[in-house]
Amino acid sequence: DVKVTQSSRYLVKRTGEKVFLECVQDMDHENMFWYRQDPGLGLRLIYFSYDVKMKEKGDIPEGYSVSREKKERFSLILESASTNQTSMYLCASSFVYGSSYNEQFFGPGTRLTVL
Amino acid sequence: SQQGEEDPQALSIQEGENATMNCSYKTSINNLQWYRQNSGRGLVHLILIRSNEREKHSGRLRVTLDTSKKSSSLLITASRAADTASYFCASQGDTDKLIFGTGTRLQVFP
């Protein structure tokens, strides 16, 4: 079974703090994704990575950065957390486009509250 | 925004009834996928339909795709209380990225 794990289920931080969200997958997937989910807006892609040290901006990258030093690990960084970054953050992984299966496998999510 | 849309936003039915959710997307696609999310959890992949397919079945799930109208529907037959969840469609073009819809919240009452 594919497993995608996220470092925290719930996180409370203060405005201005640097926040790290970690994601690990055990399926040797090339692609990893970070989304945020807000009521009524569905999932919006923040960043994705298609290989180690490679990254591409998604739809809403402002205020975020990412790091992928190892294939199985993808980190989302909020350099200076703000209240409008309070949200549910979801990590996902998948094989590359063109593989037999293009589905994404999701972690359980991290609910981040910025006070 | 290229984000897809789903309707209805929310749907309440009794156990045993069928539930139908609709999805519209904006760009040409390679495939369209449906995901389920239980409250406060991650998403789970349900079914994928390719652009050259019109209908696909998996257990109690039936998905249709109309590329001329850029729309898809998900039918859950004989709903159960355990089907209560949010359902999202996601379109995929010729890249690794998915574009998700806004989701339908399904409540199935026992």
Short mmCIF file of C-alpha atoms in Angstrom, two decimals:
data_model
loop_
_atom_site.label_atom_id
_atom_site.label_comp_id
_atom_site.label_asym_id
_atom_site.label_seq_id
_atom_site.Cartn_x
_atom_site.Cartn_y
_atom_site.Cartn_z
CA ASP A 1 0.00 0.00 0.00
CA VAL A 2 1.21 3.46 -0.90
CA LYS A 3 1.72 5.58 2.11
CA VAL A 4 2.05 9.34 2.24
CA THR A 5 2.65 10.74 5.68
CA GLN A 6 2.68 14.31 6.92
CA SER A 7 4.59 15.43 9.97
CA SER A 8 1.67 16.93 11.89
CA ARG A 9 -2.13 16.65 11.80
CA TYR A 10 -2.63 19.93 13.63
CA LEU A 11 -0.29 22.86 14.00
CA VAL A 12 -0.70 26.25 15.68
CA LYS A 13 1.81 28.97 14.94
CA ARG A 14 2.13 32.69 15.51
CA THR A 15 2.28 35.39 12.87
CA GLY A 16 5.82 35.85 11.60
CA GLU A 17 7.06 32.40 12.59
CA LYS A 18 8.84 30.19 10.08
CA VAL A 19 6.84 27.01 9.55
CA PHE A 20 7.98 23.70 8.09
CA LEU A 21 5.52 21.09 6.86
CA GLU A 22 7.06 17.76 6.00
CA CYS A 23 5.78 15.05 3.71
CA VAL A 24 7.20 11.59 3.10
CA GLN A 25 6.10 8.97 0.57
CA ASP A 26 7.22 5.36 0.35
CA MET A 27 6.24 4.49 -3.22
CA ASP A 28 9.30 5.83 -5.04
CA HIS A 29 7.10 8.36 -6.83
CA GLU A 30 8.84 10.97 -8.93
CA ASN A 31 6.21 13.67 -8.40
CA MET A 32 5.24 15.31 -5.15
CA PHE A 33 2.71 18.09 -4.63
CA TRP A 34 1.62 20.57 -2.00
CA TYR A 35 -1.96 21.86 -2.00
CA ARG A 36 -3.96 24.04 0.28
CA GLN A 37 -7.64 23.45 0.78
CA ASP A 38 -10.07 26.16 1.83
CA PRO A 39 -13.87 25.94 2.12
CA GLY A 40 -15.58 26.59 -1.19
CA LEU A 41 -12.30 26.81 -3.08
CA GLY A 42 -11.39 23.16 -3.43
CA LEU A 43 -7.72 22.24 -3.69
CA ARG A 44 -5.24 24.74 -5.05
CA LEU A 45 -1.73 23.76 -6.03
CA ILE A 46 1.04 25.63 -4.24
CA TYR A 47 4.15 23.91 -5.60
CA PHE A 48 5.11 20.63 -7.08
CA SER A 49 8.34 18.75 -7.63
CA TYR A 50 9.06 16.27 -10.40
CA ASP A 51 12.50 15.23 -9.23
CA VAL A 52 15.00 15.78 -6.46
CA LYS A 53 15.97 19.47 -6.21
CA MET A 54 13.45 20.32 -8.95
CA LYS A 55 10.38 22.39 -8.31
CA GLU A 56 7.70 24.23 -10.19
CA LYS A 57 5.28 26.88 -9.00
CA GLY A 58 1.63 26.07 -8.85
CA ASP A 59 -1.29 28.45 -8.81
CA ILE A 60 -0.65 30.12 -5.45
CA PRO A 61 3.09 30.03 -4.62
CA GLU A 62 3.29 33.46 -3.00
CA GLY A 63 4.43 33.28 0.62
CA TYR A 64 5.64 29.69 0.29
CA SER A 65 8.81 27.87 -0.67
CA VAL A 66 9.65 24.18 -0.97
CA SER A 67 12.57 21.86 -0.63
CA ARG A 68 13.18 18.40 -2.04
CA GLU A 69 16.59 17.05 -1.10
CA LYS A 70 15.58 13.38 -1.19
CA LYS A 71 13.16 11.64 -3.52
CA GLU A 72 10.83 10.53 -0.74
CA ARG A 73 10.62 13.84 1.13
CA PHE A 74 9.04 17.14 0.14
CA SER A 75 8.91 20.08 2.52
CA LEU A 76 6.70 23.14 2.41
CA ILE A 77 8.07 26.24 4.09
CA LEU A 78 6.19 29.31 5.18
CA GLU A 79 8.97 31.86 5.57
CA SER A 80 6.90 34.22 7.71
CA ALA A 81 3.50 32.84 8.55
CA SER A 82 0.49 35.10 8.20
CA THR A 83 -3.10 34.66 9.31
CA ASN A 84 -4.28 34.25 5.70
CA GLN A 85 -2.20 31.08 5.53
CA THR A 86 -4.48 29.40 8.04
CA SER A 87 -5.68 26.41 6.04
CA MET A 88 -5.60 22.67 5.49
CA TYR A 89 -2.40 21.62 3.71
CA LEU A 90 -2.37 18.42 1.73
CA CYS A 91 0.63 16.62 0.31
CA ALA A 92 0.35 14.17 -2.58
CA SER A 93 2.62 12.05 -4.74
CA SER A 94 2.34 10.29 -8.10
CA PHE A 95 4.27 8.63 -10.87
CA VAL A 96 5.23 10.78 -13.84
CA TYR A 97 2.69 11.62 -16.49
CA GLY A 98 2.42 8.88 -19.05
CA SER A 99 2.80 6.10 -16.51
CA SER A 100 0.11 3.47 -16.36
CA TYR A 101 -1.44 5.16 -13.40
CA ASN A 102 -1.68 8.90 -12.99
CA GLU A 103 -3.60 9.00 -9.77
CA GLN A 104 -2.28 11.02 -6.90
CA PHE A 105 -1.90 9.57 -3.43
CA PHE A 106 -2.63 11.95 -0.58
CA GLY A 107 -1.41 12.32 2.95
CA PRO A 108 -3.89 12.88 5.81
CA GLY A 109 -3.41 16.65 5.78
CA THR A 110 -2.10 19.23 8.23
CA ARG A 111 -4.53 21.75 9.62
CA LEU A 112 -2.47 24.87 10.24
CA THR A 113 -3.74 27.76 12.32
CA VAL A 114 -1.77 31.00 12.35
CA LEU A 115 -2.64 33.30 15.23
CA SER B 1 -8.61 30.48 -12.73
CA GLN B 2 -8.72 27.13 -14.49
CA GLN B 3 -10.32 25.49 -11.51
CA GLY B 4 -13.21 23.19 -12.29
CA GLU B 5 -16.64 23.48 -10.82
CA GLU B 6 -18.95 20.93 -9.34
CA ASP B 7 -22.61 20.90 -8.63
CA PRO B 8 -24.40 20.59 -6.47
CA GLN B 9 -22.22 22.02 -3.73
CA ALA B 10 -24.09 19.87 -1.24
CA LEU B 11 -26.40 16.89 -1.56
CA SER B 12 -28.47 15.11 1.09
CA ILE B 13 -30.14 11.78 0.41
CA GLN B 14 -31.45 8.71 2.19
CA GLU B 15 -29.66 5.39 2.26
CA GLY B 16 -30.52 3.32 -0.78
CA GLU B 17 -31.01 6.32 -3.06
CA ASN B 18 -28.68 7.20 -5.89
CA ALA B 19 -26.40 10.25 -5.74
CA THR B 20 -25.33 12.15 -8.83
CA MET B 21 -22.61 14.79 -8.89
CA ASN B 22 -21.60 16.85 -11.88
CA CYS B 23 -18.28 18.38 -12.80
CA SER B 24 -17.28 20.90 -15.43
CA TYR B 25 -13.74 21.67 -16.48
CA LYS B 26 -12.18 24.31 -18.67
CA THR B 27 -9.29 22.91 -20.69
CA SER B 28 -8.74 19.91 -22.93
CA ILE B 29 -7.93 16.79 -20.95
CA ASN B 30 -6.12 13.48 -21.10
CA ASN B 31 -8.23 12.04 -18.30
CA LEU B 32 -10.60 12.99 -15.54
CA GLN B 33 -10.42 11.55 -12.04
CA TRP B 34 -12.75 11.45 -9.08
CA TYR B 35 -11.59 11.55 -5.48
CA ARG B 36 -13.31 11.16 -2.16
CA GLN B 37 -12.46 12.97 1.07
CA ASN B 38 -13.76 11.96 4.45
CA SER B 39 -14.15 14.82 6.89
CA GLY B 40 -10.82 16.43 7.70
CA ARG B 41 -8.76 13.76 5.96
CA GLY B 42 -6.75 13.35 2.77
CA LEU B 43 -8.24 12.49 -0.59
CA VAL B 44 -8.60 8.95 -1.90
CA HIS B 45 -8.68 8.14 -5.60
CA LEU B 46 -11.91 6.51 -6.75
CA ILE B 47 -11.87 6.19 -10.52
CA LEU B 48 -10.17 7.53 -13.66
CA ILE B 49 -11.80 7.93 -17.05
CA ARG B 50 -9.71 8.67 -20.13
CA SER B 51 -10.66 11.25 -22.71
CA ASN B 52 -11.52 8.59 -25.29
CA GLU B 53 -13.91 6.83 -22.91
CA ARG B 54 -17.53 7.82 -22.41
CA GLU B 55 -18.49 5.71 -19.45
CA LYS B 56 -16.77 3.67 -16.78
CA HIS B 57 -17.98 1.53 -13.90
CA SER B 58 -16.37 0.48 -10.66
CA GLY B 59 -18.58 -1.32 -8.15
CA ARG B 60 -21.39 1.09 -7.26
CA LEU B 61 -19.70 3.96 -9.08
CA ARG B 62 -20.52 5.02 -12.61
CA VAL B 63 -18.67 7.85 -14.28
CA THR B 64 -19.55 9.48 -17.58
CA LEU B 65 -17.50 11.91 -19.61
CA ASP B 66 -18.63 14.30 -22.34
CA THR B 67 -15.58 16.04 -23.76
CA SER B 68 -17.68 18.14 -26.14
CA LYS B 69 -19.37 19.73 -23.13
CA LYS B 70 -16.28 19.53 -20.91
CA SER B 71 -18.30 17.79 -18.25
CA SER B 72 -18.38 14.60 -16.22
CA SER B 73 -20.75 13.04 -13.76
CA LEU B 74 -20.31 10.61 -10.91
CA LEU B 75 -23.21 8.37 -9.95
CA ILE B 76 -23.17 6.42 -6.71
CA THR B 77 -25.89 3.81 -6.71
CA ALA B 78 -27.64 2.44 -3.63
CA SER B 79 -25.93 4.93 -1.33
CA ARG B 80 -24.86 3.97 2.17
CA ALA B 81 -24.27 6.10 5.24
CA ALA B 82 -20.57 5.31 4.82
CA ASP B 83 -20.60 7.15 1.48
CA THR B 84 -20.96 10.41 3.39
CA ALA B 85 -17.96 12.46 2.28
CA SER B 86 -16.86 15.21 -0.10
CA TYR B 87 -16.26 14.25 -3.70
CA PHE B 88 -13.90 16.06 -6.04
CA CYS B 89 -13.30 15.79 -9.73
CA ALA B 90 -9.82 16.49 -11.09
CA SER B 91 -8.89 17.01 -14.71
CA GLN B 92 -5.49 16.16 -16.15
CA GLY B 93 -4.08 17.48 -19.40
CA ASP B 94 -0.71 16.58 -20.84
CA THR B 95 1.20 17.31 -17.65
CA ASP B 96 1.59 15.82 -14.21
CA LYS B 97 -0.72 18.38 -12.64
CA LEU B 98 -4.36 17.93 -11.72
CA ILE B 99 -6.92 20.72 -11.66
CA PHE B 100 -9.46 20.06 -8.96
CA GLY B 101 -13.08 21.07 -8.81
CA THR B 102 -14.61 22.77 -5.81
CA GLY B 103 -16.23 19.58 -4.54
CA THR B 104 -19.65 18.22 -3.62
CA ARG B 105 -20.50 17.42 -0.01
CA LEU B 106 -22.64 14.30 0.15
CA GLN B 107 -24.63 13.43 3.24
CA VAL B 108 -26.35 10.04 3.30
CA PHE B 109 -28.87 9.59 6.08
CA PRO B 110 -29.51 6.11 7.50
#
